[in-house]
PDB file of C-alpha atoms and ligand atoms in Angstrom:
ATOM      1  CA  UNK A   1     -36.574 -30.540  -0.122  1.00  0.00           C
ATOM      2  CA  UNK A   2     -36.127 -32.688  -3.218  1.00  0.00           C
ATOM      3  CA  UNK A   3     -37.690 -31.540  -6.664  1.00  0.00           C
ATOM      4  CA  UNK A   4     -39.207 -32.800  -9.462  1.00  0.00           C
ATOM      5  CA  UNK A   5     -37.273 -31.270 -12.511  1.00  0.00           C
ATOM      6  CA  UNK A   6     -39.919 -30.678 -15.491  1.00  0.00           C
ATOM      7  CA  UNK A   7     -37.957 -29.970 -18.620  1.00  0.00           C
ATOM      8  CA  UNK A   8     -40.673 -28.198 -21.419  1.00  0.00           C
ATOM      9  CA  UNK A   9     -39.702 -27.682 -25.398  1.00  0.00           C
ATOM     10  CA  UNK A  10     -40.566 -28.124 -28.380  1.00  0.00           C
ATOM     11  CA  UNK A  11     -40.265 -31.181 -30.233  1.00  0.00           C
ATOM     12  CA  UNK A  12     -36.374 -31.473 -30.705  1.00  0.00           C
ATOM     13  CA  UNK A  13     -35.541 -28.571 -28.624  1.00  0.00           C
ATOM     14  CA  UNK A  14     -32.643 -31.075 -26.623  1.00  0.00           C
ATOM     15  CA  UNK A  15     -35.181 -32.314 -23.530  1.00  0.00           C
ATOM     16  CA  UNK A  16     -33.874 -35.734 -23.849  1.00  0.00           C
ATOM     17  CA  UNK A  17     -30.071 -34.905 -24.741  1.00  0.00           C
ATOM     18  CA  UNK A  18     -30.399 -32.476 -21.598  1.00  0.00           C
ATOM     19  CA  UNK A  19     -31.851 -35.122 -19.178  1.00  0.00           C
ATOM     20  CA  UNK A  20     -29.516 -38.295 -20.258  1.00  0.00           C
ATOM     21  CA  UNK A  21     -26.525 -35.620 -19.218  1.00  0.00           C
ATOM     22  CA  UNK A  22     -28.074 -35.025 -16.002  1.00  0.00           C
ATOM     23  CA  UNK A  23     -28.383 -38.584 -15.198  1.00  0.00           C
ATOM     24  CA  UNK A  24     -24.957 -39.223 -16.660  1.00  0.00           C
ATOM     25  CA  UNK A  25     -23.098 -36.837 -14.901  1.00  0.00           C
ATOM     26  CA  UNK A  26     -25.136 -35.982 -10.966  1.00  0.00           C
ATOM     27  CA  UNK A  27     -27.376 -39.095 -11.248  1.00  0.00           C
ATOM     28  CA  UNK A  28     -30.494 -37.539 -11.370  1.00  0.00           C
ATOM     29  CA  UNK A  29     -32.973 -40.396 -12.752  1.00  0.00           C
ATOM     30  CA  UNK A  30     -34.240 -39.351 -16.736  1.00  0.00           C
ATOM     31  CA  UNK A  31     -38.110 -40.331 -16.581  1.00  0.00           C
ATOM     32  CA  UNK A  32     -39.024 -39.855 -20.485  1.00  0.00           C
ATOM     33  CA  UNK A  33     -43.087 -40.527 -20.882  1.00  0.00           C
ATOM     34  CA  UNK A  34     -42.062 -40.554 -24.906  1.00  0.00           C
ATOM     35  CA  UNK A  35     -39.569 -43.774 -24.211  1.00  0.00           C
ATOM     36  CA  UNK A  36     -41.831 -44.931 -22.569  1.00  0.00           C
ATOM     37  CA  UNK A  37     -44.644 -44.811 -24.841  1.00  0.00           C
ATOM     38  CA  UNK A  38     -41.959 -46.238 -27.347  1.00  0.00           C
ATOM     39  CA  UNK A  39     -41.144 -48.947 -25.444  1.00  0.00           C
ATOM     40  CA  UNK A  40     -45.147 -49.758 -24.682  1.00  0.00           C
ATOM     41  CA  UNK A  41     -46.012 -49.821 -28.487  1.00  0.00           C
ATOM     42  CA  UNK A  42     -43.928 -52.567 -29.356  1.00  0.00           C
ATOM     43  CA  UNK A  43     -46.664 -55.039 -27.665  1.00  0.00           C
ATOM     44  CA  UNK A  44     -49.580 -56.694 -28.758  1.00  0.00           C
ATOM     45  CA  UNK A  45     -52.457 -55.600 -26.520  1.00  0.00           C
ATOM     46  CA  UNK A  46     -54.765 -52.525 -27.723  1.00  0.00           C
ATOM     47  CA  UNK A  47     -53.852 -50.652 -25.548  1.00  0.00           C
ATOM     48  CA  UNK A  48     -49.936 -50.515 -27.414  1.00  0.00           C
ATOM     49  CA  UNK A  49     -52.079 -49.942 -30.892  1.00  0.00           C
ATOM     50  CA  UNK A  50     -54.228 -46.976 -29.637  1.00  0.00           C
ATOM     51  CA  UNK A  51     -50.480 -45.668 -28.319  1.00  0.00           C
ATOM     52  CA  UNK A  52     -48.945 -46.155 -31.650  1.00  0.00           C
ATOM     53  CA  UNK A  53     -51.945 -44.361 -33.525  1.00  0.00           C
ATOM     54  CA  UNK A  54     -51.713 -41.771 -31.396  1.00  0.00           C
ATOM     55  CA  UNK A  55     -47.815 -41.422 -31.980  1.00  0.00           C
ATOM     56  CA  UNK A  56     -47.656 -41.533 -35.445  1.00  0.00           C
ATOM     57  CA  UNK A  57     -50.594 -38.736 -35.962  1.00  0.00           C
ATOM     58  CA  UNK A  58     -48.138 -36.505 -33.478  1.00  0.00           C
ATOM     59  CA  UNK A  59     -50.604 -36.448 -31.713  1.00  0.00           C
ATOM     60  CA  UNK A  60     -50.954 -36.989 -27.193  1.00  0.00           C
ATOM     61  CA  UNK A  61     -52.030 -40.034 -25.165  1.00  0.00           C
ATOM     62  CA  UNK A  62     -54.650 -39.235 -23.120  1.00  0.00           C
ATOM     63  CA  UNK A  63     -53.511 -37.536 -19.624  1.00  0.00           C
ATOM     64  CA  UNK A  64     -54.951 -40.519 -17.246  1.00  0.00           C
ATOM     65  CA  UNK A  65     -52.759 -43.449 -18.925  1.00  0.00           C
ATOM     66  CA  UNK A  66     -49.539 -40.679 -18.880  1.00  0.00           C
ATOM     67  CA  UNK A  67     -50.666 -39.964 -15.276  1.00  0.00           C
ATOM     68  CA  UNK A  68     -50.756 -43.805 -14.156  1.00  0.00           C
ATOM     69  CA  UNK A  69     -47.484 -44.211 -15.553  1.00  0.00           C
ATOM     70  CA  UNK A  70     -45.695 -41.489 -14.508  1.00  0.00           C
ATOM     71  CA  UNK A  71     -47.179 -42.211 -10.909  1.00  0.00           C
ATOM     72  CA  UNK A  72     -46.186 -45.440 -11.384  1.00  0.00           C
ATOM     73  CA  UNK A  73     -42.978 -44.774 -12.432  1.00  0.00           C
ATOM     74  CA  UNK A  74     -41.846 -42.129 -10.023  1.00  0.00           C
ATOM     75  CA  UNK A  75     -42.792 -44.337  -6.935  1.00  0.00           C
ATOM     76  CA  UNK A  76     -39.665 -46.740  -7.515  1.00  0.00           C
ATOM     77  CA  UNK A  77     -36.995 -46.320  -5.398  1.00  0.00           C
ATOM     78  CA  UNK A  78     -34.745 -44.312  -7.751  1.00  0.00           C
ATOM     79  CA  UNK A  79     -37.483 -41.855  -7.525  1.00  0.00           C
ATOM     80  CA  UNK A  80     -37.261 -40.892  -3.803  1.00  0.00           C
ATOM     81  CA  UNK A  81     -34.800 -37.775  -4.174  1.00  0.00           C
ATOM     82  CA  UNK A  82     -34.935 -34.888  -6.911  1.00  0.00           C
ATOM     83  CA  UNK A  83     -35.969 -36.683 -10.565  1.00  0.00           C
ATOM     84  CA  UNK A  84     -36.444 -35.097 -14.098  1.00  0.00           C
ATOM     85  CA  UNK A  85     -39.409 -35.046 -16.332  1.00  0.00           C
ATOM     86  CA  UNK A  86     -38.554 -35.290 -19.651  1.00  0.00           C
ATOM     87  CA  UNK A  87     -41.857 -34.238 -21.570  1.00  0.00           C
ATOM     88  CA  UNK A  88     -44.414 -34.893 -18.908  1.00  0.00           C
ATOM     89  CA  UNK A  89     -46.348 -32.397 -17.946  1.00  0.00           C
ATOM     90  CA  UNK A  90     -47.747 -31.453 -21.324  1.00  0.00           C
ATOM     91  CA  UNK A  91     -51.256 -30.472 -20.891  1.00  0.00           C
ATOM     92  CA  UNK A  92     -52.430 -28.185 -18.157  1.00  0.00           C
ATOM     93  CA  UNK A  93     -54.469 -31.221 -16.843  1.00  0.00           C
ATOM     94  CA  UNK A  94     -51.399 -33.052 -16.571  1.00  0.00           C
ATOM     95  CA  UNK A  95     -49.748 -29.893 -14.718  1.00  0.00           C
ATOM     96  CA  UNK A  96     -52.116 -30.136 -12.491  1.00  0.00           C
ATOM     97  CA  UNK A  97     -51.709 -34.178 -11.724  1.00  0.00           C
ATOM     98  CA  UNK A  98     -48.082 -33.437 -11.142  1.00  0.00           C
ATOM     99  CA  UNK A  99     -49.038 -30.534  -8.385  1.00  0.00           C
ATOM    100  CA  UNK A 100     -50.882 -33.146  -6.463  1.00  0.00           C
ATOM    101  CA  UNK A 101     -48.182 -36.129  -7.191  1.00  0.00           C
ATOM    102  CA  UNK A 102     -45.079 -33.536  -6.120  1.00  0.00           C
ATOM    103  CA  UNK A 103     -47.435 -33.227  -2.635  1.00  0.00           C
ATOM    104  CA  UNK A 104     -47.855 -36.679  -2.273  1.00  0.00           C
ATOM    105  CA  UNK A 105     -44.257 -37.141  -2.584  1.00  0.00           C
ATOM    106  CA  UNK A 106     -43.081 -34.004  -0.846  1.00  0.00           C
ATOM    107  CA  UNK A 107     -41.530 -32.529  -3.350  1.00  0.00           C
ATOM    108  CA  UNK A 108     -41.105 -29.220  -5.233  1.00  0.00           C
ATOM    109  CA  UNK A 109     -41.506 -28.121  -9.005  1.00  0.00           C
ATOM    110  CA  UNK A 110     -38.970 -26.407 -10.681  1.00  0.00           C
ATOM    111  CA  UNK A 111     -39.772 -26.013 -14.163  1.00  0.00           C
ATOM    112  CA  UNK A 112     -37.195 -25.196 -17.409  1.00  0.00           C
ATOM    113  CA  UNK A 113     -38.054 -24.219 -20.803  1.00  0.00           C
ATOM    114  CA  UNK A 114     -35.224 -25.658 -23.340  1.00  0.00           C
ATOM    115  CA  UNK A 115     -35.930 -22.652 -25.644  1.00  0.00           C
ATOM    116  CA  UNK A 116     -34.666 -23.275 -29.218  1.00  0.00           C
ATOM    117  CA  UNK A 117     -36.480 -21.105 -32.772  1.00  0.00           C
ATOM    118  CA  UNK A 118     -38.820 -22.897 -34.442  1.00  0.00           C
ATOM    119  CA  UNK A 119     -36.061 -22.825 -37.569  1.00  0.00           C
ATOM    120  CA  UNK A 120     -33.885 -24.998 -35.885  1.00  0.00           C
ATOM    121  CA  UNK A 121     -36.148 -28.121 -35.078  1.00  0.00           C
ATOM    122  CA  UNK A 122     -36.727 -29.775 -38.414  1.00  0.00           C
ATOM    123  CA  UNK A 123     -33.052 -30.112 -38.787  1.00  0.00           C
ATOM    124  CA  UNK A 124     -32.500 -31.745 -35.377  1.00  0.00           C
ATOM    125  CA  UNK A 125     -35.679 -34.090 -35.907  1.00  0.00           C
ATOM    126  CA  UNK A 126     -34.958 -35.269 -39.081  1.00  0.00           C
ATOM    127  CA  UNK A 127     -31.460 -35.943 -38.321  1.00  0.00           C
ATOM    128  CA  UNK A 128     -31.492 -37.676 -35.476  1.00  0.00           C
ATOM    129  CA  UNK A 129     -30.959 -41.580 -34.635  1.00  0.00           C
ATOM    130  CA  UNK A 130     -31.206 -43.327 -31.869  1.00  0.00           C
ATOM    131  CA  UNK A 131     -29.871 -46.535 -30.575  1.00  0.00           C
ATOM    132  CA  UNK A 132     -32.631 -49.519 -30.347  1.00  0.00           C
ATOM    133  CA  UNK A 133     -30.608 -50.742 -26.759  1.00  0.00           C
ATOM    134  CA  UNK A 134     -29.433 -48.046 -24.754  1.00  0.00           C
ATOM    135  CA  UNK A 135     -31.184 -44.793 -25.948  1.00  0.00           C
ATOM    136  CA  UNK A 136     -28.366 -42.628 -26.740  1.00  0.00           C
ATOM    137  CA  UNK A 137     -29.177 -39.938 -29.285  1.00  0.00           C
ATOM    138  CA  UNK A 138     -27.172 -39.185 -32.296  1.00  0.00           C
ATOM    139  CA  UNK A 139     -27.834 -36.413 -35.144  1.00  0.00           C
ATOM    140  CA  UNK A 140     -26.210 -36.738 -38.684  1.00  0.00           C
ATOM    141  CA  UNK A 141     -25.747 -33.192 -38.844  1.00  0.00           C
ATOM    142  CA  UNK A 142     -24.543 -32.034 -35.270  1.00  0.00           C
ATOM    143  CA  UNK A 143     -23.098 -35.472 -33.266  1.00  0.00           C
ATOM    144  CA  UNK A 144     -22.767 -38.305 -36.049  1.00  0.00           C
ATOM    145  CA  UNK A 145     -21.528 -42.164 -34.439  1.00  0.00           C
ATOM    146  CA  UNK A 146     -18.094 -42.791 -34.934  1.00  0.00           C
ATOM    147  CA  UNK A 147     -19.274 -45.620 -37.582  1.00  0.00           C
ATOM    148  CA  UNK A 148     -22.095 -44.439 -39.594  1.00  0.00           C
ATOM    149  CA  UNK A 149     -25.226 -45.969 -38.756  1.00  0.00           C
ATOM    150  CA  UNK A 150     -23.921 -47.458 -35.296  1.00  0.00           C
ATOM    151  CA  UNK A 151     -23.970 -46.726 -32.077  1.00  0.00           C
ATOM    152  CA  UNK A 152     -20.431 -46.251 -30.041  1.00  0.00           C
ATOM    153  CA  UNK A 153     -21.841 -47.868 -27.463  1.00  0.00           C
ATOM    154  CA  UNK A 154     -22.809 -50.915 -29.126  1.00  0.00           C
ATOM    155  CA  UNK A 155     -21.585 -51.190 -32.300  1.00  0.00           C
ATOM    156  CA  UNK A 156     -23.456 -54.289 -32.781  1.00  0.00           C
ATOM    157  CA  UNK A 157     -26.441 -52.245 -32.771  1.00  0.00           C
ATOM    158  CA  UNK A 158     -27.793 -50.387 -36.077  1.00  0.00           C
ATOM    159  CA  UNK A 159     -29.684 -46.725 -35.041  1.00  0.00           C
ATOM    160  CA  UNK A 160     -32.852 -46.287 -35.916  1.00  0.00           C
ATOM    161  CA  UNK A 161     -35.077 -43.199 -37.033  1.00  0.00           C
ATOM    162  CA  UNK A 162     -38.306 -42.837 -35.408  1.00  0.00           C
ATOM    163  CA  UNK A 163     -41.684 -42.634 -37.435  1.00  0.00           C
ATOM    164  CA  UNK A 164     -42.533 -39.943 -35.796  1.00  0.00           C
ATOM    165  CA  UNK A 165     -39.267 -37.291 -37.346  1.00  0.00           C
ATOM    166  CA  UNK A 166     -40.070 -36.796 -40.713  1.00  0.00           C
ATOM    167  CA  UNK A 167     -40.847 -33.299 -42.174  1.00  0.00           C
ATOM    168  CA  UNK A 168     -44.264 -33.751 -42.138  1.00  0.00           C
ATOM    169  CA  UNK A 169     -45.036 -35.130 -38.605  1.00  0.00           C
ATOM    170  CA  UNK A 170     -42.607 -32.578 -37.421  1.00  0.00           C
ATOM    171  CA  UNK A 171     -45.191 -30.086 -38.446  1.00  0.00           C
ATOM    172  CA  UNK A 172     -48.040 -31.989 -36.383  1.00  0.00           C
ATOM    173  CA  UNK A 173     -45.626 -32.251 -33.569  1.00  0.00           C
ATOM    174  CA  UNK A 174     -44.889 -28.715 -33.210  1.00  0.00           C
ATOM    175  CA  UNK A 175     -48.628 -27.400 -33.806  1.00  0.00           C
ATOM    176  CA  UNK A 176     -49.548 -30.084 -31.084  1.00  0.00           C
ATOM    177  CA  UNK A 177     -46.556 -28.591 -28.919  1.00  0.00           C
ATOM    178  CA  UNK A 178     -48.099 -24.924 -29.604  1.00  0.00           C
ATOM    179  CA  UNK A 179     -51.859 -25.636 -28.845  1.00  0.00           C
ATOM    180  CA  UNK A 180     -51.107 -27.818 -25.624  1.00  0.00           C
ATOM    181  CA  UNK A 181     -47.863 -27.471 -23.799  1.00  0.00           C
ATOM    182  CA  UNK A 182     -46.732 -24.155 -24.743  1.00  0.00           C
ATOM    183  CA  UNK A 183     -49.615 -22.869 -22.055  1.00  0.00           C
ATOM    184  CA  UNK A 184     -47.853 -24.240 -19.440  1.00  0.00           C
ATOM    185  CA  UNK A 185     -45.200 -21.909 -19.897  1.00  0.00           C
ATOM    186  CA  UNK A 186     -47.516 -18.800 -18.277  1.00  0.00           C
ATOM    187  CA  UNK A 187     -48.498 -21.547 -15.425  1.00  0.00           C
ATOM    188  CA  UNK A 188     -45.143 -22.412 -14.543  1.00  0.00           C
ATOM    189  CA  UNK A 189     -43.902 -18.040 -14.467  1.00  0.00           C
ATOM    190  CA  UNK A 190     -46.698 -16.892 -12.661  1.00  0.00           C
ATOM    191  CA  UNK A 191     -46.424 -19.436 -10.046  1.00  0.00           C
ATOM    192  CA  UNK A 192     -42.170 -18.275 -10.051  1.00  0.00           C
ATOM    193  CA  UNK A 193     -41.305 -21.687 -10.753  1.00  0.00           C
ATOM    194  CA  UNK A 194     -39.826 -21.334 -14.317  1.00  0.00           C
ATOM    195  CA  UNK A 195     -35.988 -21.049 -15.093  1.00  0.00           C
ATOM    196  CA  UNK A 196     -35.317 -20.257 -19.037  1.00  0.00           C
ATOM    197  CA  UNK A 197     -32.613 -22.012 -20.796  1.00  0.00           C
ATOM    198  CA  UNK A 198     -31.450 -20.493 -24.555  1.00  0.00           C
ATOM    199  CA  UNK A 199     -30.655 -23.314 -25.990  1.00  0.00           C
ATOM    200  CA  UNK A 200     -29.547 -22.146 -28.951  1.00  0.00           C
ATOM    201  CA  UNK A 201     -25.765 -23.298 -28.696  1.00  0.00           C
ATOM    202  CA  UNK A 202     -23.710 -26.583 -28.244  1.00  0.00           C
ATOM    203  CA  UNK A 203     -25.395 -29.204 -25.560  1.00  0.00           C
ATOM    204  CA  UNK A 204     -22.751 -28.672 -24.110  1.00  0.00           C
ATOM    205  CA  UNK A 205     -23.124 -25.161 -23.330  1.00  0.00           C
ATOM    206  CA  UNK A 206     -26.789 -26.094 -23.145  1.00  0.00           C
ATOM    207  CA  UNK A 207     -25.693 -28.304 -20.366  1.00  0.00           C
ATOM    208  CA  UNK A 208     -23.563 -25.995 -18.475  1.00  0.00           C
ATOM    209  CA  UNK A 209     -26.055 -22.848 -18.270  1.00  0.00           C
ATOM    210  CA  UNK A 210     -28.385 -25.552 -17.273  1.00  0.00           C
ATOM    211  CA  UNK A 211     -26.792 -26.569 -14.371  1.00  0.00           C
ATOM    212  CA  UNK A 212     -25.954 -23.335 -13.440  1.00  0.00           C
ATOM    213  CA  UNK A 213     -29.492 -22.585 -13.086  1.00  0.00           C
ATOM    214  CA  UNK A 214     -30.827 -25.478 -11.529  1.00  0.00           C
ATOM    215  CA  UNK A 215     -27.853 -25.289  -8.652  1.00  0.00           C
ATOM    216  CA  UNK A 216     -28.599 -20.959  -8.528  1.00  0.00           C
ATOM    217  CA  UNK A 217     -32.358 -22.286  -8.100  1.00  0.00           C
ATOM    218  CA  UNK A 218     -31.512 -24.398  -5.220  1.00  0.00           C
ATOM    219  CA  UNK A 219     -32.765 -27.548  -7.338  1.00  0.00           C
ATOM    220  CA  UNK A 220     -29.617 -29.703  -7.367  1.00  0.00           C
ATOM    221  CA  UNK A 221     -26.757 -28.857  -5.374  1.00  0.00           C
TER     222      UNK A 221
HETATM  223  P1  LIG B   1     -41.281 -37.434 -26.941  1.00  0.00           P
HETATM  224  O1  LIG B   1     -40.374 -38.568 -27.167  1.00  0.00           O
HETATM  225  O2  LIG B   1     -41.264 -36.759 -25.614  1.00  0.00           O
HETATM  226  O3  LIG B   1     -41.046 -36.412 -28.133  1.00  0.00           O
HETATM  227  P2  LIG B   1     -40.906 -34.823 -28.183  1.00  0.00           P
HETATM  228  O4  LIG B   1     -41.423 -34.022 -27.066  1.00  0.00           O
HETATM  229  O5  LIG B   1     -41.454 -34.505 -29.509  1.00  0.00           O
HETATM  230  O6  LIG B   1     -39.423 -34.576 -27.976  1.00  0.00           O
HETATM  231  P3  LIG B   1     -38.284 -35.284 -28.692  1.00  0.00           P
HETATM  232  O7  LIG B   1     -37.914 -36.556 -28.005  1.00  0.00           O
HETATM  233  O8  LIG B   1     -38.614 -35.389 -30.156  1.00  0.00           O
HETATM  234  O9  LIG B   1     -37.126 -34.207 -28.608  1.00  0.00           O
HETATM  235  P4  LIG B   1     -36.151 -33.775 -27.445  1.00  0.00           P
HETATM  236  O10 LIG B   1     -36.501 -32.380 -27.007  1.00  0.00           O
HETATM  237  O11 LIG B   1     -36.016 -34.809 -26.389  1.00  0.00           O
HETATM  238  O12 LIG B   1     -34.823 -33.668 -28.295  1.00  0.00           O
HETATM  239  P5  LIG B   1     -33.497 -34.582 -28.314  1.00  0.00           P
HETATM  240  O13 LIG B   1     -32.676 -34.347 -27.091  1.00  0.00           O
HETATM  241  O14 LIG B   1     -33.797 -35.973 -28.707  1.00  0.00           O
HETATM  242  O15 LIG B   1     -42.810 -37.868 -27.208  1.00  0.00           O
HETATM  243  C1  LIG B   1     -43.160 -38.634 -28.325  1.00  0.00           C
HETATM  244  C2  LIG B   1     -44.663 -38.843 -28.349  1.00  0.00           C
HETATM  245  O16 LIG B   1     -45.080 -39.567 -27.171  1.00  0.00           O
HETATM  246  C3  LIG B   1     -45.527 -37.576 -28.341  1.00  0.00           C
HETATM  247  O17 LIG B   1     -45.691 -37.049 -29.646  1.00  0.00           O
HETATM  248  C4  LIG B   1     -46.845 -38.121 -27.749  1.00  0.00           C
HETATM  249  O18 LIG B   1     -47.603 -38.818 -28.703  1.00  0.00           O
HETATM  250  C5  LIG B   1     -46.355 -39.113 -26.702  1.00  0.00           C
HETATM  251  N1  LIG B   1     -46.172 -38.462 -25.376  1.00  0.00           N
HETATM  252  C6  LIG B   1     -44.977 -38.275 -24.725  1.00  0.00           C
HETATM  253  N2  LIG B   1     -45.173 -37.638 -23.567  1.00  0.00           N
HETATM  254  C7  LIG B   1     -46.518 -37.415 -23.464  1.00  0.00           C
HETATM  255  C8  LIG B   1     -47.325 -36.771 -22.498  1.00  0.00           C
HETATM  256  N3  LIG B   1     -46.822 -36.217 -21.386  1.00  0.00           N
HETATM  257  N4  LIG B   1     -48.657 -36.717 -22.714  1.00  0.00           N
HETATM  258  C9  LIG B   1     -49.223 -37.291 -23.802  1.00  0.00           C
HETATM  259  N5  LIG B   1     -48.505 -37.899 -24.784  1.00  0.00           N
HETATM  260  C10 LIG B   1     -47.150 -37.965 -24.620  1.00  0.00           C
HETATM  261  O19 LIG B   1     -32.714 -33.844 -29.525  1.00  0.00           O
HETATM  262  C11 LIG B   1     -33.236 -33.880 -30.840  1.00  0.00           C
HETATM  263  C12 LIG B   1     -32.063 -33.966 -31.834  1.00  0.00           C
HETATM  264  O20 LIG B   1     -31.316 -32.746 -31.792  1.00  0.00           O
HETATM  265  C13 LIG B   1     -31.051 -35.090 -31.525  1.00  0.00           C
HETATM  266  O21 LIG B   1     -30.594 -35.654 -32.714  1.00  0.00           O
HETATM  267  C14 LIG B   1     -29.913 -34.375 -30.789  1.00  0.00           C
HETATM  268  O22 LIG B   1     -28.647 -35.005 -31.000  1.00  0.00           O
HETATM  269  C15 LIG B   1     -29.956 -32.997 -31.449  1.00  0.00           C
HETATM  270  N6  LIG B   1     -29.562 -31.939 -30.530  1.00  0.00           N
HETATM  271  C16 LIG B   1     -29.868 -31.841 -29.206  1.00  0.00           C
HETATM  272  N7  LIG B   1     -29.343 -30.719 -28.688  1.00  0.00           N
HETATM  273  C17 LIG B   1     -28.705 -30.096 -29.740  1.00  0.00           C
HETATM  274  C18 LIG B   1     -27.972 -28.877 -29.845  1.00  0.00           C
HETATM  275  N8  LIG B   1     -27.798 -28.094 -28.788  1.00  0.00           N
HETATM  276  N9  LIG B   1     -27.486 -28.536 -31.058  1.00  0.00           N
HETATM  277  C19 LIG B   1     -27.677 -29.333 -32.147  1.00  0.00           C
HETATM  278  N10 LIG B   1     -28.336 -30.510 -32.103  1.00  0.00           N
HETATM  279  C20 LIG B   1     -28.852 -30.869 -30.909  1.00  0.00           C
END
């Protein structure tokens, strides 16, 4: 049976690096409900301003709209084999909209917990960049562009910081990750569905042990 791969973690903890390398290298679609709230703010209807607000106070967009679009989302084609969620679910409401979406679908829930200290996060926040076209993440500190300030991909293209990673927001982020994701955690063990990554090293290592278990778990194969 396919699966829906959830990927939980704090703010920073690698969730996005993680999933762009598992679309890169087995094909596995990346469905990330923060790019896609990125994306949505950029218009001019309310709803894109109540999105934004919400954003820049770290705080979440209520679990209907992230519902609807995840729904939406994961009915395209690309979506019909084993997917990963990249920070959806991240309330237990939401946890339990995904139970009845993964039945609707026919597919199973295999959850992961990128676990990374607290310490570590500011650091990886604060230095990372983006690129505005394709979404590939850089970090000053730990994987810097070959021209500073560019992406490799397209060096046309300047990389931006998001509002959202300064110090202070980081804070918001993480109390916000505490209060209302890190529950999800218990849900996921007690039902045996969690797999726990240390993702304390290189992504690349990250990467590695995470394949490992998702293959040992009978999620990709
Ligand atoms: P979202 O975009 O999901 O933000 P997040 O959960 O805070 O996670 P990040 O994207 O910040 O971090 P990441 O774990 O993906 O780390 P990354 O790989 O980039 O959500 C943004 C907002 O959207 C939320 O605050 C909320 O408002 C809204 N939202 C989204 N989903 C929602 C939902 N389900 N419900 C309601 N609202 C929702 O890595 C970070 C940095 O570290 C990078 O620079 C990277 O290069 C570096 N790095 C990665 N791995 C390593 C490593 N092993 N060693 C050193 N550096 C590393």
């Amino acid at each position: 049976m396919s699966r829906i791969v959830v990927l939980i973690g704090a703010p920073g903890a690698g969730k996005g690096t993680q999933a762009r390398l598992l679309q890169s290298r087995l094909g596995i679609p990346q469905i990330s409900t923060g790019d896609m709230f990125r994306e949505m703010k950029t218009a001019a209807t309310p709803l894109a301003k109540e999105v934004q607000r919400i954003m820049d106070a770290g705080e979440l967009v209520s679990d209907e709209i992230t519902f609807e679009m995840v729904k939406d989302r994961t009915s395209r084609e690309d979506c019909r084999a084993t997917y990963v969620l990249d920070g959806f679910p991240r309330t237990p409401v939401q946890a339990e909209m995904l139970e009845s979406l993964a039945k609707d679908q026919g597919k199973e829930i295999s959850a992961v917990l990128i676990d990374v200290p607290f310490e570590q996060l500011e650091q990886r926040l604060t230095g990372r960049r983006n690129c505005p076209v394709c979404g590939e993440i850089y970090n000053i500190y730990s994987k810097a562009p070959k021209v500073e300030g560019f992406c490799d991909l397209h060096p046309e293209e300047k990389l931006v910081h998001r509002s959202d990673d300064t110090t202070e927001m980081v804070k918001e982020r993480l109390e916000t990750y505490q209060v209302n994701t890190q529950p999800l955690l218990d849900y996921y063990e007690k039902s045996e569905r969690l797999l726990k990554i240390d993702a304390g090293g290189t992504p690349e290592e990250i990467y590695s042990a995470l394949e490992k278990a998702l293959a040992a778990n009978n999620a990709i194969a």
